[in-house]
Amino acid sequence: MDIRTVKEGDYLYLVDTQSDLAHTPLSAFFDQHGLLLQNAERKGGRGEALIYQTGTKKVVMRHYRRGGLAGHLLKDRFFLIEPHAHRAFDEFRLLRYMVKEGLPVPSPFIAREKKAGCALIQDILIEALDAEDLSYVLRKRALSQIEMLRLGGMIKAFFEHGIEHTDLNIRNILLDDHGNFFLIDFDKCFLSYPDMQRRKEIIARLHRSFLKEKNKYADAIHYKDEDFALIQGRALS
Ligand SMILES: Nc1ncnc2c1ncn2[C@@H]1O[C@H](COP(=O)(O)OP(=O)(O)O)[C@@H](O)[C@H]1O
Ligand SMILES: [Mg+2]
C-alpha cells in the first residue's frame, strides 16, 4: 500500500495508489450529487455513511461531522487549533497501520481535507465490507457462544496492538456470513496502548450499547445479558 498526496481543486488528498481507484477527478468519489453516488445507500445514525459500487469495488464514503450539541452549531467544521483536527488523514493512517498489522478493519482508499477559513472540511473513502453491523444481526438471531468468544478475542487483539477505540458499540462491530468480525468507525481513535482500567471502560461502553438496544427493541433483539460475560471475559483476559 503506497500513499500519494495529491492537490486537486481546494482539496488535499491522501490516496492509496494500489487501490486502483485511478479515477480523475478524485472529487467524483465524494460528489453526493454526481453520477457515482446516485444510487448510494445511506447508513448509520447520522446518515453520513454512503455505500456505493464503483467498478469492481464497493466503497463507503463518509463526510466528517461533529456529534452532540457542537455538531448542530459547527456542523462539519474542525478548527485547525483544536487537537485532532485532521480527522480524515488520522483515520486513514490508523486504518492503514491496522491493515498492515493484520487487524480486521476496512482498507482506506482516499482521504481528503480542505481549508475553510481557520477550519477543515473532510471526507474519507474506505472499503465496504460484505458484513452487517451487530444491530442488524441481533434482530435476526442471537450470537452463538463461539461467536461471543471470538468477538471478545478480536477486541483483545486490538488492545494488544495498542488501539484505543473510543466509540466501541454494536453498530461499529460487523459480522460476515463466515463468522468473521470486523471493527469500523475509527474517527478520533488512537494508538495509546490502553491499560486494564481503560480496557474495562471500553468494554463497559460496549455493554451499555447492547443493553440500550435491548431496552429499545425488547423481544426484537436476540440478546441475553448474562451472555455478555463471555465477550468480556475473553476481551479482558
Ligand atoms: N466499511 C464498512 N463496511 C460495511 N458497512 C459499513 C462500513 N462502514 C460503515 N458501515 C455501516 O454504516 C454504519 C455507519 O457508519 P459509521 O462509520 O459507523 O458512521 P457513524 O457511526 O458516524 O454514523 C455502520 O454502523 C455500518 O452499518
Ligand atoms: Mg458508527
PDB file of C-alpha atoms and ligand atoms in Angstrom:
ATOM      1  CA  MET A   1       0.000   0.000   0.000  1.00  0.00           C
ATOM      2  CA  ASP A   2       1.622   3.225  -1.124  1.00  0.00           C
ATOM      3  CA  ILE A   3       0.336   6.666  -0.263  1.00  0.00           C
ATOM      4  CA  ARG A   4       0.384   9.596  -2.620  1.00  0.00           C
ATOM      5  CA  THR A   5      -0.543  13.160  -1.749  1.00  0.00           C
ATOM      6  CA  VAL A   6      -2.498  14.939  -4.455  1.00  0.00           C
ATOM      7  CA  LYS A   7      -3.683  18.527  -4.639  1.00  0.00           C
ATOM      8  CA  GLU A   8      -6.871  18.856  -6.663  1.00  0.00           C
ATOM      9  CA  GLY A   9      -9.064  21.935  -6.591  1.00  0.00           C
ATOM     10  CA  ASP A  10      -9.348  23.192  -2.990  1.00  0.00           C
ATOM     11  CA  TYR A  11      -8.673  19.758  -1.553  1.00  0.00           C
ATOM     12  CA  LEU A  12      -5.576  17.915  -0.440  1.00  0.00           C
ATOM     13  CA  TYR A  13      -5.959  14.145  -0.957  1.00  0.00           C
ATOM     14  CA  LEU A  14      -4.209  11.117   0.518  1.00  0.00           C
ATOM     15  CA  VAL A  15      -4.572   8.283  -1.981  1.00  0.00           C
ATOM     16  CA  ASP A  16      -3.680   4.620  -1.710  1.00  0.00           C
ATOM     17  CA  THR A  17      -2.024   4.167  -5.120  1.00  0.00           C
ATOM     18  CA  GLN A  18      -2.644   0.424  -5.115  1.00  0.00           C
ATOM     19  CA  SER A  19      -6.387   0.667  -4.637  1.00  0.00           C
ATOM     20  CA  ASP A  20      -6.792   1.015  -8.434  1.00  0.00           C
ATOM     21  CA  LEU A  21      -9.263   3.814  -7.930  1.00  0.00           C
ATOM     22  CA  ALA A  22      -7.311   5.812 -10.501  1.00  0.00           C
ATOM     23  CA  HIS A  23     -10.327   7.907 -11.341  1.00  0.00           C
ATOM     24  CA  THR A  24      -9.798  11.561 -12.132  1.00  0.00           C
ATOM     25  CA  PRO A  25     -11.040  13.858 -10.915  1.00  0.00           C
ATOM     26  CA  LEU A  26     -10.802  12.372  -7.396  1.00  0.00           C
ATOM     27  CA  SER A  27     -13.627  14.653  -6.310  1.00  0.00           C
ATOM     28  CA  ALA A  28     -16.057  12.383  -8.238  1.00  0.00           C
ATOM     29  CA  PHE A  29     -15.778   9.798  -5.435  1.00  0.00           C
ATOM     30  CA  PHE A  30     -17.169  12.322  -2.949  1.00  0.00           C
ATOM     31  CA  ASP A  31     -19.717  14.213  -5.022  1.00  0.00           C
ATOM     32  CA  GLN A  32     -23.095  13.407  -3.450  1.00  0.00           C
ATOM     33  CA  HIS A  33     -24.919  14.797  -6.475  1.00  0.00           C
ATOM     34  CA  GLY A  34     -22.681  13.136  -9.053  1.00  0.00           C
ATOM     35  CA  LEU A  35     -23.129  10.008 -11.146  1.00  0.00           C
ATOM     36  CA  LEU A  36     -21.040   7.688  -8.978  1.00  0.00           C
ATOM     37  CA  LEU A  37     -23.116   8.282  -5.859  1.00  0.00           C
ATOM     38  CA  GLN A  38     -26.549   8.469  -7.428  1.00  0.00           C
ATOM     39  CA  ASN A  39     -27.612   5.034  -6.099  1.00  0.00           C
ATOM     40  CA  ALA A  40     -25.670   5.234  -2.841  1.00  0.00           C
ATOM     41  CA  GLU A  41     -27.256   3.711   0.255  1.00  0.00           C
ATOM     42  CA  ARG A  42     -27.284   5.847   3.400  1.00  0.00           C
ATOM     43  CA  LYS A  43     -26.321   4.113   6.644  1.00  0.00           C
ATOM     44  CA  GLY A  44     -25.748   4.930  10.288  1.00  0.00           C
ATOM     45  CA  GLY A  45     -27.275   7.099  12.947  1.00  0.00           C
ATOM     46  CA  ARG A  46     -26.210  10.380  11.446  1.00  0.00           C
ATOM     47  CA  GLY A  47     -26.682   9.041   7.925  1.00  0.00           C
ATOM     48  CA  GLU A  48     -23.220  10.131   6.926  1.00  0.00           C
ATOM     49  CA  ALA A  49     -22.024   6.773   5.651  1.00  0.00           C
ATOM     50  CA  LEU A  50     -22.832   6.385   1.955  1.00  0.00           C
ATOM     51  CA  ILE A  51     -22.235   2.955   0.462  1.00  0.00           C
ATOM     52  CA  TYR A  52     -21.902   2.570  -3.306  1.00  0.00           C
ATOM     53  CA  GLN A  53     -20.372   0.476  -6.073  1.00  0.00           C
ATOM     54  CA  THR A  54     -17.567   1.811  -8.248  1.00  0.00           C
ATOM     55  CA  GLY A  55     -16.163  -0.572 -10.860  1.00  0.00           C
ATOM     56  CA  THR A  56     -15.437  -3.832  -9.086  1.00  0.00           C
ATOM     57  CA  LYS A  57     -15.241  -2.194  -5.660  1.00  0.00           C
ATOM     58  CA  LYS A  58     -17.890  -1.467  -3.066  1.00  0.00           C
ATOM     59  CA  VAL A  59     -16.916   1.567  -1.034  1.00  0.00           C
ATOM     60  CA  VAL A  60     -18.112   3.679   1.895  1.00  0.00           C
ATOM     61  CA  MET A  61     -17.846   7.462   1.705  1.00  0.00           C
ATOM     62  CA  ARG A  62     -18.075   9.343   4.992  1.00  0.00           C
ATOM     63  CA  HIS A  63     -18.289  13.067   5.493  1.00  0.00           C
ATOM     64  CA  TYR A  64     -16.950  14.107   8.904  1.00  0.00           C
ATOM     65  CA  ARG A  65     -19.435  15.769  11.217  1.00  0.00           C
ATOM     66  CA  ARG A  66     -19.407  16.559  14.885  1.00  0.00           C
ATOM     67  CA  GLY A  67     -21.715  14.724  17.268  1.00  0.00           C
ATOM     68  CA  GLY A  68     -23.722  16.298  20.084  1.00  0.00           C
ATOM     69  CA  LEU A  69     -24.643  19.926  20.548  1.00  0.00           C
ATOM     70  CA  ALA A  70     -21.487  21.299  18.977  1.00  0.00           C
ATOM     71  CA  GLY A  71     -22.392  19.161  15.982  1.00  0.00           C
ATOM     72  CA  HIS A  72     -25.506  21.163  15.483  1.00  0.00           C
ATOM     73  CA  LEU A  73     -23.807  24.525  15.622  1.00  0.00           C
ATOM     74  CA  LEU A  74     -20.493  23.847  13.951  1.00  0.00           C
ATOM     75  CA  LYS A  75     -21.631  21.069  11.643  1.00  0.00           C
ATOM     76  CA  ASP A  76     -18.687  19.823   9.672  1.00  0.00           C
ATOM     77  CA  ARG A  77     -16.020  22.391  10.593  1.00  0.00           C
ATOM     78  CA  PHE A  78     -12.963  21.254  12.551  1.00  0.00           C
ATOM     79  CA  PHE A  79     -10.795  24.109  13.743  1.00  0.00           C
ATOM     80  CA  LEU A  80      -7.113  23.887  12.960  1.00  0.00           C
ATOM     81  CA  ILE A  81      -6.138  24.806  16.505  1.00  0.00           C
ATOM     82  CA  GLU A  82      -8.142  22.022  18.152  1.00  0.00           C
ATOM     83  CA  PRO A  83      -6.449  18.705  18.922  1.00  0.00           C
ATOM     84  CA  HIS A  84      -7.080  16.024  16.284  1.00  0.00           C
ATOM     85  CA  ALA A  85      -8.305  18.494  13.685  1.00  0.00           C
ATOM     86  CA  HIS A  86      -7.125  16.292  10.803  1.00  0.00           C
ATOM     87  CA  ARG A  87      -9.716  13.588  11.372  1.00  0.00           C
ATOM     88  CA  ALA A  88      -9.750  12.089   7.887  1.00  0.00           C
ATOM     89  CA  PHE A  89      -5.970  11.871   7.472  1.00  0.00           C
ATOM     90  CA  ASP A  90      -5.591  10.468  11.003  1.00  0.00           C
ATOM     91  CA  GLU A  91      -8.234   7.804  10.389  1.00  0.00           C
ATOM     92  CA  PHE A  92      -6.685   6.948   7.007  1.00  0.00           C
ATOM     93  CA  ARG A  93      -3.256   6.433   8.575  1.00  0.00           C
ATOM     94  CA  LEU A  94      -4.582   4.469  11.545  1.00  0.00           C
ATOM     95  CA  LEU A  95      -6.598   2.158   9.243  1.00  0.00           C
ATOM     96  CA  ARG A  96      -3.534   1.659   7.088  1.00  0.00           C
ATOM     97  CA  TYR A  97      -1.469   0.732  10.141  1.00  0.00           C
ATOM     98  CA  MET A  98      -4.122  -1.729  11.331  1.00  0.00           C
ATOM     99  CA  VAL A  99      -4.441  -3.381   7.896  1.00  0.00           C
ATOM    100  CA  LYS A 100      -0.674  -3.878   7.899  1.00  0.00           C
ATOM    101  CA  GLU A 101      -0.872  -5.398  11.379  1.00  0.00           C
ATOM    102  CA  GLY A 102      -3.475  -7.862  10.095  1.00  0.00           C
ATOM    103  CA  LEU A 103      -6.333  -6.479  12.193  1.00  0.00           C
ATOM    104  CA  PRO A 104      -9.855  -6.920  10.757  1.00  0.00           C
ATOM    105  CA  VAL A 105     -10.711  -3.401   9.542  1.00  0.00           C
ATOM    106  CA  PRO A 106     -11.711  -1.958   6.148  1.00  0.00           C
ATOM    107  CA  SER A 107      -8.896  -0.744   3.879  1.00  0.00           C
ATOM    108  CA  PRO A 108      -8.661   3.011   3.465  1.00  0.00           C
ATOM    109  CA  PHE A 109      -8.637   4.235  -0.153  1.00  0.00           C
ATOM    110  CA  ILE A 110      -8.793   8.043  -0.187  1.00  0.00           C
ATOM    111  CA  ALA A 111      -8.978  10.773   2.478  1.00  0.00           C
ATOM    112  CA  ARG A 112      -9.292  14.466   1.775  1.00  0.00           C
ATOM    113  CA  GLU A 113      -9.433  17.819   3.551  1.00  0.00           C
ATOM    114  CA  LYS A 114      -9.867  21.425   2.556  1.00  0.00           C
ATOM    115  CA  LYS A 115      -9.440  24.646   4.449  1.00  0.00           C
ATOM    116  CA  ALA A 116     -12.443  26.826   5.127  1.00  0.00           C
ATOM    117  CA  GLY A 117     -11.038  29.876   6.919  1.00  0.00           C
ATOM    118  CA  CYS A 118      -9.356  28.525  10.031  1.00  0.00           C
ATOM    119  CA  ALA A 119     -11.228  25.212   9.870  1.00  0.00           C
ATOM    120  CA  LEU A 120     -11.067  21.945   7.912  1.00  0.00           C
ATOM    121  CA  ILE A 121     -13.787  20.108   5.966  1.00  0.00           C
ATOM    122  CA  GLN A 122     -13.070  16.415   5.456  1.00  0.00           C
ATOM    123  CA  ASP A 123     -14.160  13.111   3.918  1.00  0.00           C
ATOM    124  CA  ILE A 124     -12.871   9.568   3.646  1.00  0.00           C
ATOM    125  CA  LEU A 125     -13.427   6.691   1.219  1.00  0.00           C
ATOM    126  CA  ILE A 126     -12.884   3.173   2.573  1.00  0.00           C
ATOM    127  CA  GLU A 127     -13.610  -0.410   1.592  1.00  0.00           C
ATOM    128  CA  ALA A 128     -17.210  -1.542   2.173  1.00  0.00           C
ATOM    129  CA  LEU A 129     -17.117  -4.892   3.946  1.00  0.00           C
ATOM    130  CA  ASP A 130     -19.549  -7.613   2.977  1.00  0.00           C
ATOM    131  CA  ALA A 131     -20.831  -7.772   6.540  1.00  0.00           C
ATOM    132  CA  GLU A 132     -23.609  -6.365   8.726  1.00  0.00           C
ATOM    133  CA  ASP A 133     -23.303  -4.467  11.971  1.00  0.00           C
ATOM    134  CA  LEU A 134     -24.486  -6.221  15.124  1.00  0.00           C
ATOM    135  CA  SER A 135     -27.633  -4.120  15.435  1.00  0.00           C
ATOM    136  CA  TYR A 136     -28.852  -5.829  12.228  1.00  0.00           C
ATOM    137  CA  VAL A 137     -27.564  -9.270  13.157  1.00  0.00           C
ATOM    138  CA  LEU A 138     -29.213  -9.256  16.609  1.00  0.00           C
ATOM    139  CA  ARG A 139     -32.579  -8.523  15.040  1.00  0.00           C
ATOM    140  CA  LYS A 140     -32.296 -11.764  13.121  1.00  0.00           C
ATOM    141  CA  ARG A 141     -30.610 -14.055  15.612  1.00  0.00           C
ATOM    142  CA  ALA A 142     -28.542 -14.342  18.773  1.00  0.00           C
ATOM    143  CA  LEU A 143     -24.762 -14.674  18.643  1.00  0.00           C
ATOM    144  CA  SER A 144     -23.579 -18.195  19.415  1.00  0.00           C
ATOM    145  CA  GLN A 145     -21.229 -18.777  22.346  1.00  0.00           C
ATOM    146  CA  ILE A 146     -18.375 -19.410  19.937  1.00  0.00           C
ATOM    147  CA  GLU A 147     -19.102 -16.098  18.217  1.00  0.00           C
ATOM    148  CA  MET A 148     -19.135 -14.237  21.527  1.00  0.00           C
ATOM    149  CA  LEU A 149     -15.775 -15.699  22.445  1.00  0.00           C
ATOM    150  CA  ARG A 150     -14.439 -14.813  19.018  1.00  0.00           C
ATOM    151  CA  LEU A 151     -15.743 -11.263  19.383  1.00  0.00           C
ATOM    152  CA  GLY A 152     -14.006 -10.958  22.762  1.00  0.00           C
ATOM    153  CA  GLY A 153     -10.826 -12.292  21.179  1.00  0.00           C
ATOM    154  CA  MET A 154     -10.991  -9.755  18.384  1.00  0.00           C
ATOM    155  CA  ILE A 155     -11.381  -6.871  20.859  1.00  0.00           C
ATOM    156  CA  LYS A 156      -8.423  -8.204  22.826  1.00  0.00           C
ATOM    157  CA  ALA A 157      -6.302  -8.268  19.641  1.00  0.00           C
ATOM    158  CA  PHE A 158      -6.988  -4.551  19.122  1.00  0.00           C
ATOM    159  CA  PHE A 159      -5.993  -3.823  22.722  1.00  0.00           C
ATOM    160  CA  GLU A 160      -2.779  -5.764  22.261  1.00  0.00           C
ATOM    161  CA  HIS A 161      -1.927  -3.767  19.162  1.00  0.00           C
ATOM    162  CA  GLY A 162      -2.383  -0.588  21.174  1.00  0.00           C
ATOM    163  CA  ILE A 163      -5.595   0.559  19.544  1.00  0.00           C
ATOM    164  CA  GLU A 164      -7.982   2.582  21.645  1.00  0.00           C
ATOM    165  CA  HIS A 165     -11.421   2.541  20.003  1.00  0.00           C
ATOM    166  CA  THR A 166     -13.161   5.478  21.628  1.00  0.00           C
ATOM    167  CA  ASP A 167     -16.659   4.519  20.446  1.00  0.00           C
ATOM    168  CA  LEU A 168     -16.898   0.745  20.716  1.00  0.00           C
ATOM    169  CA  ASN A 169     -20.581  -0.103  20.293  1.00  0.00           C
ATOM    170  CA  ILE A 170     -22.640  -2.731  18.479  1.00  0.00           C
ATOM    171  CA  ARG A 171     -23.044  -0.545  15.383  1.00  0.00           C
ATOM    172  CA  ASN A 172     -19.295  -0.332  14.959  1.00  0.00           C
ATOM    173  CA  ILE A 173     -18.861  -4.110  15.007  1.00  0.00           C
ATOM    174  CA  LEU A 174     -19.568  -6.015  11.794  1.00  0.00           C
ATOM    175  CA  LEU A 175     -20.081  -9.760  11.268  1.00  0.00           C
ATOM    176  CA  ASP A 176     -19.958 -11.539   7.900  1.00  0.00           C
ATOM    177  CA  ASP A 177     -21.589 -14.789   6.735  1.00  0.00           C
ATOM    178  CA  HIS A 178     -18.433 -16.755   7.506  1.00  0.00           C
ATOM    179  CA  GLY A 179     -18.406 -15.738  11.179  1.00  0.00           C
ATOM    180  CA  ASN A 180     -15.668 -13.097  10.839  1.00  0.00           C
ATOM    181  CA  PHE A 181     -15.880  -9.952  12.973  1.00  0.00           C
ATOM    182  CA  PHE A 182     -14.599  -6.509  11.952  1.00  0.00           C
ATOM    183  CA  LEU A 183     -14.280  -3.131  13.670  1.00  0.00           C
ATOM    184  CA  ILE A 184     -15.143   0.139  11.924  1.00  0.00           C
ATOM    185  CA  ASP A 185     -15.546   3.855  12.669  1.00  0.00           C
ATOM    186  CA  PHE A 186     -12.088   4.881  13.928  1.00  0.00           C
ATOM    187  CA  ASP A 187     -12.804   8.607  13.905  1.00  0.00           C
ATOM    188  CA  LYS A 188     -10.873  10.087  16.860  1.00  0.00           C
ATOM    189  CA  CYS A 189      -9.299   6.767  17.788  1.00  0.00           C
ATOM    190  CA  PHE A 190      -5.680   6.453  18.832  1.00  0.00           C
ATOM    191  CA  LEU A 191      -2.635   4.324  19.274  1.00  0.00           C
ATOM    192  CA  SER A 192      -2.498   4.547  23.041  1.00  0.00           C
ATOM    193  CA  TYR A 193      -1.870   1.087  24.493  1.00  0.00           C
ATOM    194  CA  PRO A 194      -4.932   1.180  26.798  1.00  0.00           C
ATOM    195  CA  ASP A 195      -4.233  -0.114  30.299  1.00  0.00           C
ATOM    196  CA  MET A 196      -6.590  -2.511  32.102  1.00  0.00           C
ATOM    197  CA  GLN A 197      -8.659   0.322  33.594  1.00  0.00           C
ATOM    198  CA  ARG A 198      -9.181   1.874  30.170  1.00  0.00           C
ATOM    199  CA  ARG A 199      -9.923  -1.531  28.611  1.00  0.00           C
ATOM    200  CA  LYS A 200     -12.644  -2.052  31.217  1.00  0.00           C
ATOM    201  CA  GLU A 201     -14.191   1.328  30.377  1.00  0.00           C
ATOM    202  CA  ILE A 202     -14.212   0.480  26.680  1.00  0.00           C
ATOM    203  CA  ILE A 203     -15.879  -2.884  27.381  1.00  0.00           C
ATOM    204  CA  ALA A 204     -18.404  -1.183  29.687  1.00  0.00           C
ATOM    205  CA  ARG A 205     -19.342   1.136  26.841  1.00  0.00           C
ATOM    206  CA  LEU A 206     -19.895  -1.838  24.539  1.00  0.00           C
ATOM    207  CA  HIS A 207     -22.021  -3.481  27.257  1.00  0.00           C
ATOM    208  CA  ARG A 208     -24.179  -0.350  27.545  1.00  0.00           C
ATOM    209  CA  SER A 209     -24.780  -0.396  23.809  1.00  0.00           C
ATOM    210  CA  PHE A 210     -26.113  -3.994  23.976  1.00  0.00           C
ATOM    211  CA  LEU A 211     -28.396  -3.013  26.878  1.00  0.00           C
ATOM    212  CA  LYS A 212     -29.582   0.142  25.119  1.00  0.00           C
ATOM    213  CA  GLU A 213     -30.539  -1.832  22.013  1.00  0.00           C
ATOM    214  CA  LYS A 214     -32.339  -4.431  24.150  1.00  0.00           C
ATOM    215  CA  ASN A 215     -34.249  -1.747  26.100  1.00  0.00           C
ATOM    216  CA  LYS A 216     -35.253  -0.018  22.910  1.00  0.00           C
ATOM    217  CA  TYR A 217     -36.393  -3.023  20.869  1.00  0.00           C
ATOM    218  CA  ALA A 218     -37.021  -5.644  23.630  1.00  0.00           C
ATOM    219  CA  ASP A 219     -38.010  -9.018  22.149  1.00  0.00           C
ATOM    220  CA  ALA A 220     -36.980  -7.965  18.661  1.00  0.00           C
ATOM    221  CA  ILE A 221     -33.361  -8.167  19.854  1.00  0.00           C
ATOM    222  CA  HIS A 222     -31.837 -11.601  20.380  1.00  0.00           C
ATOM    223  CA  TYR A 223     -29.598 -10.889  23.334  1.00  0.00           C
ATOM    224  CA  LYS A 224     -29.445 -12.229  26.896  1.00  0.00           C
ATOM    225  CA  ASP A 225     -27.443 -10.077  29.234  1.00  0.00           C
ATOM    226  CA  GLU A 226     -25.834 -12.998  31.073  1.00  0.00           C
ATOM    227  CA  ASP A 227     -24.044 -13.826  27.796  1.00  0.00           C
ATOM    228  CA  PHE A 228     -22.022 -10.621  27.875  1.00  0.00           C
ATOM    229  CA  ALA A 229     -19.677 -12.245  30.413  1.00  0.00           C
ATOM    230  CA  LEU A 230     -18.306 -14.400  27.583  1.00  0.00           C
ATOM    231  CA  ILE A 231     -17.326 -11.389  25.485  1.00  0.00           C
ATOM    232  CA  GLN A 232     -15.960  -9.501  28.472  1.00  0.00           C
ATOM    233  CA  GLY A 233     -14.044 -12.448  29.912  1.00  0.00           C
ATOM    234  CA  ARG A 234     -12.188 -13.082  26.669  1.00  0.00           C
ATOM    235  CA  ALA A 235     -11.587  -9.397  25.845  1.00  0.00           C
ATOM    236  CA  LEU A 236     -10.043  -8.696  29.248  1.00  0.00           C
ATOM    237  CA  SER A 237      -8.151 -11.991  29.574  1.00  0.00           C
TER     238      SER A 237
HETATM  239  N1  LIG B   1     -16.701  -0.334   5.860  1.00  0.00           N
HETATM  240  C1  LIG B   1     -17.982  -0.638   6.039  1.00  0.00           C
HETATM  241  N2  LIG B   1     -18.495  -1.777   5.521  1.00  0.00           N
HETATM  242  C2  LIG B   1     -19.810  -2.085   5.707  1.00  0.00           C
HETATM  243  N3  LIG B   1     -20.679  -1.313   6.389  1.00  0.00           N
HETATM  244  C3  LIG B   1     -20.236  -0.168   6.921  1.00  0.00           C
HETATM  245  C4  LIG B   1     -18.868   0.247   6.778  1.00  0.00           C
HETATM  246  N4  LIG B   1     -18.704   1.446   7.392  1.00  0.00           N
HETATM  247  C5  LIG B   1     -19.907   1.766   7.884  1.00  0.00           C
HETATM  248  N5  LIG B   1     -20.849   0.820   7.631  1.00  0.00           N
HETATM  249  C6  LIG B   1     -22.275   0.850   8.047  1.00  0.00           C
HETATM  250  O1  LIG B   1     -22.672   2.206   8.193  1.00  0.00           O
HETATM  251  C7  LIG B   1     -22.975   2.498   9.577  1.00  0.00           C
HETATM  252  C8  LIG B   1     -22.472   3.897   9.962  1.00  0.00           C
HETATM  253  O2  LIG B   1     -21.094   4.017   9.686  1.00  0.00           O
HETATM  254  P1  LIG B   1     -20.040   4.599  10.739  1.00  0.00           P
HETATM  255  O3  LIG B   1     -18.726   4.594  10.042  1.00  0.00           O
HETATM  256  O4  LIG B   1     -20.114   3.808  11.992  1.00  0.00           O
HETATM  257  O5  LIG B   1     -20.516   6.106  10.948  1.00  0.00           O
HETATM  258  P2  LIG B   1     -21.364   6.846  12.117  1.00  0.00           P
HETATM  259  O6  LIG B   1     -21.407   5.964  13.318  1.00  0.00           O
HETATM  260  O7  LIG B   1     -20.567   8.084  12.352  1.00  0.00           O
HETATM  261  O8  LIG B   1     -22.719   7.104  11.526  1.00  0.00           O
HETATM  262  C9  LIG B   1     -22.327   1.371  10.371  1.00  0.00           C
HETATM  263  O9  LIG B   1     -22.970   1.171  11.612  1.00  0.00           O
HETATM  264  C10 LIG B   1     -22.468   0.198   9.422  1.00  0.00           C
HETATM  265  O10 LIG B   1     -23.773  -0.354   9.484  1.00  0.00           O
HETATM  266 MG    MG B   2     -20.555   4.218  13.926  1.00  0.00          MG
END
